[in-house]
Each structure stands twice: as structure tokens, then as C-alpha cells.
Amino acid sequence: MTIQTLETPTGSVLHTQIIRGTVISVDTRTEFTTVRDRDTHLGNGRMLPGQVYNEASTVRDIWLKTEDGKEMKLPFGGLGLAMRQGHAVAFIYANDGKGEPRCLASKNLTTGESIVSSENAARMAGEAVSKPPKLPMGAAVQIPSMLVISYFAALIEGNGRFSVGGFTISVFICLLVMAGLSVLRQNSRNKRAGGEAAAILRGRLETLAAP
């Protein structure tokens, strides 16, 4: 395994690892998980129990013989990369905030096919951005603007007289709007960081060649 640091212009830093080896076996199986919906309250103490059902998911068990001669089972499905016994393959992954390995990119070195997960890259790169997104105009502008807007809204609510209730409600609404805009900015930043990470990963896959 090779550890490499991936840095994006947005500020994400991912410590990725590369697993290279030869496919020993690839098996596909179906796992069933029991799911129970939430209960529905009908009122007057009555409750409708949630529906219970099974969800099926396809799991790929991939065994490799790594470059150092050891055999290992991949902790992830390899993004659906097509492979069979004897193919030389490579996988780039990183651990998420919970320490779970997430596959970011994979390449079949025998066939030349490669896959990059933009979704995983966006999630991982977003988690790895150290600084929160900045306010468009800065807190020094937004907060006074919010108070001024709330003040005039309180005057309108009180027909020319200052309304404490109107001021409070207006401040609350402004805070909700600012929170919503912050979420949108963060999602946009994460998506941008994910796109940057995906582009770097594609470049790294191109440099990988069959042994």
C-alpha cells in the first residue's frame, strides 16, 4: 500500500492509500436488511405501527494478492469496476471521519478501464476542508444589516412605533435565512472540492500502469 497526500485548491487535504494487486476471486452476493418504518400517530392515543420489510443490497467480495505477496479481502466493492481472476487492479481510497475506508477511484490495469466516484470525492473532500465557508460580505456587514432590517420591520409591524415582538421575529427570520445561505455555501464548497479531488484522482489513475 502506498500513502499519498491529496490537496485541492479549495483547501481539502486527503491522505489517500493505493492498493495494487492481482485479482484472486470476485463473488457477488445479496444481503437482506430488515427495515421498520416509524409508527404513525392517529390521535386520541391511537397509533398505526410502521411497516416492516426487507431491503436487498448487492455486495461484492473481492480478494486480491497484493504486490507484497499477501492475500487480502477488499473492505469495499471497488465502485463496480469490471474485473476477473488474474486481472491487475489498483484502488485509491481514504478513511472517512469514522475511520471507515471509502473507495475514491479504481482502475483495471489489465483492461485500462477506470472509475472515479465524484460522490465519494465530494463527501470526503468536504469533510477534509479545515475552514468553514466565509460569509459573502463578512459578519461585520451581515449582522448590522440584519439588525437594521429587523428594526425597520419592527416599525412597520407597530405602525410607526417600535414593536419588540416584530423585531424579535424579524431577527429570527434573518438568522434562518443566514443559516440556509450558509448551508448552500457549504454544499457548493464541498461540491467544488469534490470536483477538484476527482480531477486529481483521474490524473493519478492515468499514471498507474500494469506491473
CSV table of C-alpha atoms in Angstrom, one decimal:
chain,number,residue,atom,x,y,z
A,1,MET,CA,0.0,0.0,0.0
A,2,THR,CA,1.2,3.5,-0.8
A,3,ILE,CA,0.1,6.6,1.2
A,4,GLN,CA,-0.2,9.8,-0.8
A,5,THR,CA,-1.5,13.3,0.2
A,6,LEU,CA,-4.1,14.8,-2.0
A,7,GLU,CA,-4.5,18.6,-1.7
A,8,THR,CA,-7.2,20.6,-3.5
A,9,PRO,CA,-7.2,24.4,-4.3
A,10,THR,CA,-10.3,24.7,-2.1
A,11,GLY,CA,-8.3,23.5,0.9
A,12,SER,CA,-9.1,19.8,1.3
A,13,VAL,CA,-6.3,17.5,2.4
A,14,LEU,CA,-6.9,13.8,2.0
A,15,HIS,CA,-4.5,11.1,3.0
A,16,THR,CA,-5.2,8.5,0.3
A,17,GLN,CA,-3.8,5.0,0.0
A,18,ILE,CA,-3.3,2.9,-3.1
A,19,ILE,CA,-3.9,-0.9,-3.1
A,20,ARG,CA,-2.4,-2.7,-6.0
A,21,GLY,CA,-2.6,-6.4,-6.7
A,22,THR,CA,-3.9,-9.3,-8.8
A,23,VAL,CA,-7.5,-10.5,-8.5
A,24,ILE,CA,-7.8,-13.9,-6.9
A,25,SER,CA,-11.6,-14.0,-7.0
A,26,VAL,CA,-14.7,-11.8,-7.3
A,27,ASP,CA,-18.0,-13.0,-5.8
A,28,THR,CA,-21.3,-11.2,-5.8
A,29,ARG,CA,-23.9,-11.9,-3.1
A,30,THR,CA,-27.2,-10.4,-1.9
A,31,GLU,CA,-27.6,-9.2,1.7
A,32,PHE,CA,-31.0,-8.5,3.3
A,33,THR,CA,-31.6,-5.9,5.9
A,34,THR,CA,-34.8,-5.6,8.0
A,35,VAL,CA,-36.2,-2.1,8.0
A,36,ARG,CA,-39.1,-0.8,10.1
A,37,ASP,CA,-40.8,2.4,9.3
A,38,ARG,CA,-41.8,4.9,12.0
A,39,ASP,CA,-45.1,4.5,13.8
A,40,THR,CA,-47.9,6.9,12.7
A,41,HIS,CA,-49.8,8.6,15.5
A,42,LEU,CA,-53.5,8.8,14.6
A,43,GLY,CA,-54.5,10.9,17.7
A,44,ASN,CA,-56.5,10.0,20.8
A,45,GLY,CA,-53.7,7.7,21.8
A,46,ARG,CA,-54.1,5.5,18.7
A,47,MET,CA,-51.0,4.6,16.8
A,48,LEU,CA,-50.5,2.8,13.5
A,49,PRO,CA,-47.4,0.5,13.6
A,50,GLY,CA,-44.8,1.2,11.0
A,51,GLN,CA,-44.4,-1.3,8.1
A,52,VAL,CA,-41.6,-3.9,8.4
A,53,TYR,CA,-39.9,-5.1,5.2
A,54,ASN,CA,-36.6,-6.3,3.9
A,55,GLU,CA,-34.2,-4.3,1.7
A,56,ALA,CA,-31.9,-6.2,-0.6
A,57,SER,CA,-28.4,-4.9,-1.4
A,58,THR,CA,-25.7,-6.4,-3.7
A,59,VAL,CA,-22.3,-6.9,-2.1
A,60,ARG,CA,-19.1,-7.7,-3.9
A,61,ASP,CA,-16.4,-9.8,-2.2
A,62,ILE,CA,-13.1,-9.1,-3.9
A,63,TRP,CA,-9.9,-11.0,-2.9
A,64,LEU,CA,-6.5,-9.7,-4.1
A,65,LYS,CA,-2.9,-10.9,-4.0
A,66,THR,CA,-1.1,-7.7,-3.2
A,67,GLU,CA,2.3,-6.6,-4.5
A,68,ASP,CA,4.0,-7.9,-1.3
A,69,GLY,CA,2.5,-11.4,-1.9
A,70,LYS,CA,-0.2,-11.2,0.8
A,71,GLU,CA,-3.8,-12.1,0.2
A,72,MET,CA,-6.5,-9.7,1.4
A,73,LYS,CA,-10.2,-9.1,1.0
A,74,LEU,CA,-11.1,-5.5,0.0
A,75,PRO,CA,-13.1,-3.6,2.6
A,76,PHE,CA,-15.2,-2.0,-0.3
A,77,GLY,CA,-16.7,-3.0,-3.6
A,78,GLY,CA,-14.4,-1.2,-5.9
A,79,LEU,CA,-17.0,1.1,-7.4
A,80,GLY,CA,-18.3,-1.7,-9.6
A,81,LEU,CA,-15.1,-1.9,-11.6
A,82,ALA,CA,-15.3,-4.9,-14.1
A,83,MET,CA,-12.6,-7.5,-13.2
A,84,ARG,CA,-12.0,-11.2,-13.2
A,85,GLN,CA,-9.4,-13.6,-11.8
A,86,GLY,CA,-5.9,-12.7,-12.9
A,87,HIS,CA,-6.5,-9.1,-13.7
A,88,ALA,CA,-4.1,-6.5,-12.3
A,89,VAL,CA,-6.1,-3.8,-10.5
A,90,ALA,CA,-5.5,-0.7,-8.3
A,91,PHE,CA,-7.7,1.1,-5.9
A,92,ILE,CA,-7.4,4.6,-4.3
A,93,TYR,CA,-9.2,5.1,-1.0
A,94,ALA,CA,-9.3,7.2,2.1
A,95,ASN,CA,-10.7,6.8,5.6
A,96,ASP,CA,-13.7,9.0,6.4
A,97,GLY,CA,-14.4,10.8,9.7
A,98,LYS,CA,-15.4,7.5,11.4
A,99,GLY,CA,-12.3,5.7,10.2
A,100,GLU,CA,-14.2,3.7,7.6
A,101,PRO,CA,-12.4,3.2,4.2
A,102,ARG,CA,-14.1,4.7,1.2
A,103,CYS,CA,-13.1,3.9,-2.3
A,104,LEU,CA,-12.5,7.1,-4.3
A,105,ALA,CA,-11.1,5.6,-7.6
A,106,SER,CA,-10.3,2.3,-9.1
A,107,LYS,CA,-8.5,1.0,-12.3
A,108,ASN,CA,-8.3,-2.3,-14.0
A,109,LEU,CA,-4.6,-2.2,-15.2
A,110,THR,CA,-5.2,-5.1,-17.5
A,111,THR,CA,-8.1,-3.7,-19.4
A,112,GLY,CA,-7.4,0.0,-18.9
A,113,GLU,CA,-10.9,0.8,-17.5
A,114,SER,CA,-11.0,3.3,-14.6
A,115,ILE,CA,-13.8,4.7,-12.4
A,116,VAL,CA,-13.7,7.8,-10.2
A,117,SER,CA,-16.5,8.3,-7.6
A,118,SER,CA,-17.4,12.0,-7.7
A,119,GLU,CA,-19.9,11.4,-4.9
A,120,ASN,CA,-17.3,9.9,-2.5
A,121,ALA,CA,-14.8,12.5,-3.6
A,122,ALA,CA,-17.2,15.3,-2.7
A,123,ARG,CA,-18.1,13.8,0.6
A,124,MET,CA,-14.6,13.1,1.7
A,125,ALA,CA,-13.2,16.4,0.3
A,126,GLY,CA,-15.9,18.3,2.1
A,127,GLU,CA,-15.1,16.7,5.4
A,128,ALA,CA,-11.4,17.5,4.9
A,129,VAL,CA,-11.8,21.2,4.4
A,130,SER,CA,-10.4,22.7,7.5
A,131,LYS,CA,-12.1,26.2,7.4
A,132,PRO,CA,-15.8,26.9,7.1
A,133,PRO,CA,-17.0,28.9,4.1
A,134,LYS,CA,-16.7,32.6,4.6
A,135,LEU,CA,-19.8,34.9,4.6
A,136,PRO,CA,-20.2,36.7,1.2
A,137,MET,CA,-19.9,40.2,2.8
A,138,GLY,CA,-18.5,39.2,6.2
A,139,ALA,CA,-20.1,39.2,9.6
A,140,ALA,CA,-19.2,42.8,10.1
A,141,VAL,CA,-21.6,43.7,7.3
A,142,GLN,CA,-24.3,41.0,7.5
A,143,ILE,CA,-25.1,41.3,11.3
A,144,PRO,CA,-25.6,45.1,11.3
A,145,SER,CA,-27.6,44.8,8.1
A,146,MET,CA,-29.8,42.1,9.8
A,147,LEU,CA,-30.4,44.4,12.8
A,148,VAL,CA,-31.3,47.4,10.6
A,149,ILE,CA,-33.7,45.3,8.6
A,150,SER,CA,-35.3,44.0,11.8
A,151,TYR,CA,-35.6,47.5,13.2
A,152,PHE,CA,-37.5,48.8,10.2
A,153,ALA,CA,-39.6,45.7,10.1
A,154,ALA,CA,-40.5,46.3,13.8
A,155,LEU,CA,-41.5,49.9,13.0
A,156,ILE,CA,-43.8,48.7,10.2
A,157,GLU,CA,-45.2,46.0,12.4
A,158,GLY,CA,-46.0,48.6,15.1
A,159,ASN,CA,-47.4,51.2,12.6
A,160,GLY,CA,-44.6,53.6,13.2
A,161,ARG,CA,-43.9,52.5,16.8
A,162,PHE,CA,-41.2,50.1,17.7
A,163,SER,CA,-42.5,46.6,18.1
A,164,VAL,CA,-40.4,44.3,20.3
A,165,GLY,CA,-42.3,41.2,19.1
A,166,GLY,CA,-41.8,42.3,15.4
A,167,PHE,CA,-38.1,42.9,16.0
A,168,THR,CA,-37.6,39.5,17.6
A,169,ILE,CA,-39.5,37.7,14.8
A,170,SER,CA,-37.6,39.6,12.1
A,171,VAL,CA,-34.2,38.7,13.7
A,172,PHE,CA,-35.3,35.1,13.9
A,173,ILE,CA,-36.2,35.0,10.2
A,174,CYS,CA,-32.9,36.7,9.3
A,175,LEU,CA,-31.0,34.1,11.3
A,176,LEU,CA,-32.9,31.3,9.5
A,177,VAL,CA,-32.1,32.9,6.1
A,178,MET,CA,-28.4,33.3,7.1
A,179,ALA,CA,-28.3,29.7,8.2
A,180,GLY,CA,-29.8,28.5,5.0
A,181,LEU,CA,-27.4,30.5,2.9
A,182,SER,CA,-24.5,29.1,5.0
A,183,VAL,CA,-25.7,25.5,4.2
A,184,LEU,CA,-25.9,26.4,0.5
A,185,ARG,CA,-22.4,27.9,0.5
A,186,GLN,CA,-21.0,24.8,2.3
A,187,ASN,CA,-22.7,22.4,-0.1
A,188,SER,CA,-21.3,24.5,-3.0
A,189,ARG,CA,-17.8,24.5,-1.5
A,190,ASN,CA,-18.0,20.7,-0.9
A,191,LYS,CA,-19.1,20.1,-4.5
A,192,ARG,CA,-16.3,22.3,-5.8
A,193,ALA,CA,-13.7,20.5,-3.5
A,194,GLY,CA,-15.1,17.1,-4.7
A,195,GLY,CA,-14.7,18.1,-8.3
A,196,GLU,CA,-11.1,19.2,-7.7
A,197,ALA,CA,-10.3,16.0,-5.9
A,198,ALA,CA,-11.9,13.9,-8.7
A,199,ALA,CA,-9.8,15.7,-11.3
A,200,ILE,CA,-6.6,14.9,-9.3
A,201,LEU,CA,-7.7,11.3,-8.9
A,202,ARG,CA,-8.2,10.9,-12.6
A,203,GLY,CA,-4.7,12.2,-13.2
A,204,ARG,CA,-3.2,9.8,-10.7
A,205,LEU,CA,-5.1,6.9,-12.3
A,206,GLU,CA,-3.6,7.8,-15.7
A,207,THR,CA,-0.1,7.4,-14.2
A,208,LEU,CA,-0.8,3.9,-13.0
A,209,ALA,CA,0.4,1.1,-15.3
A,210,ALA,CA,0.3,-2.6,-15.2
A,211,PRO,CA,3.3,-4.2,-13.5
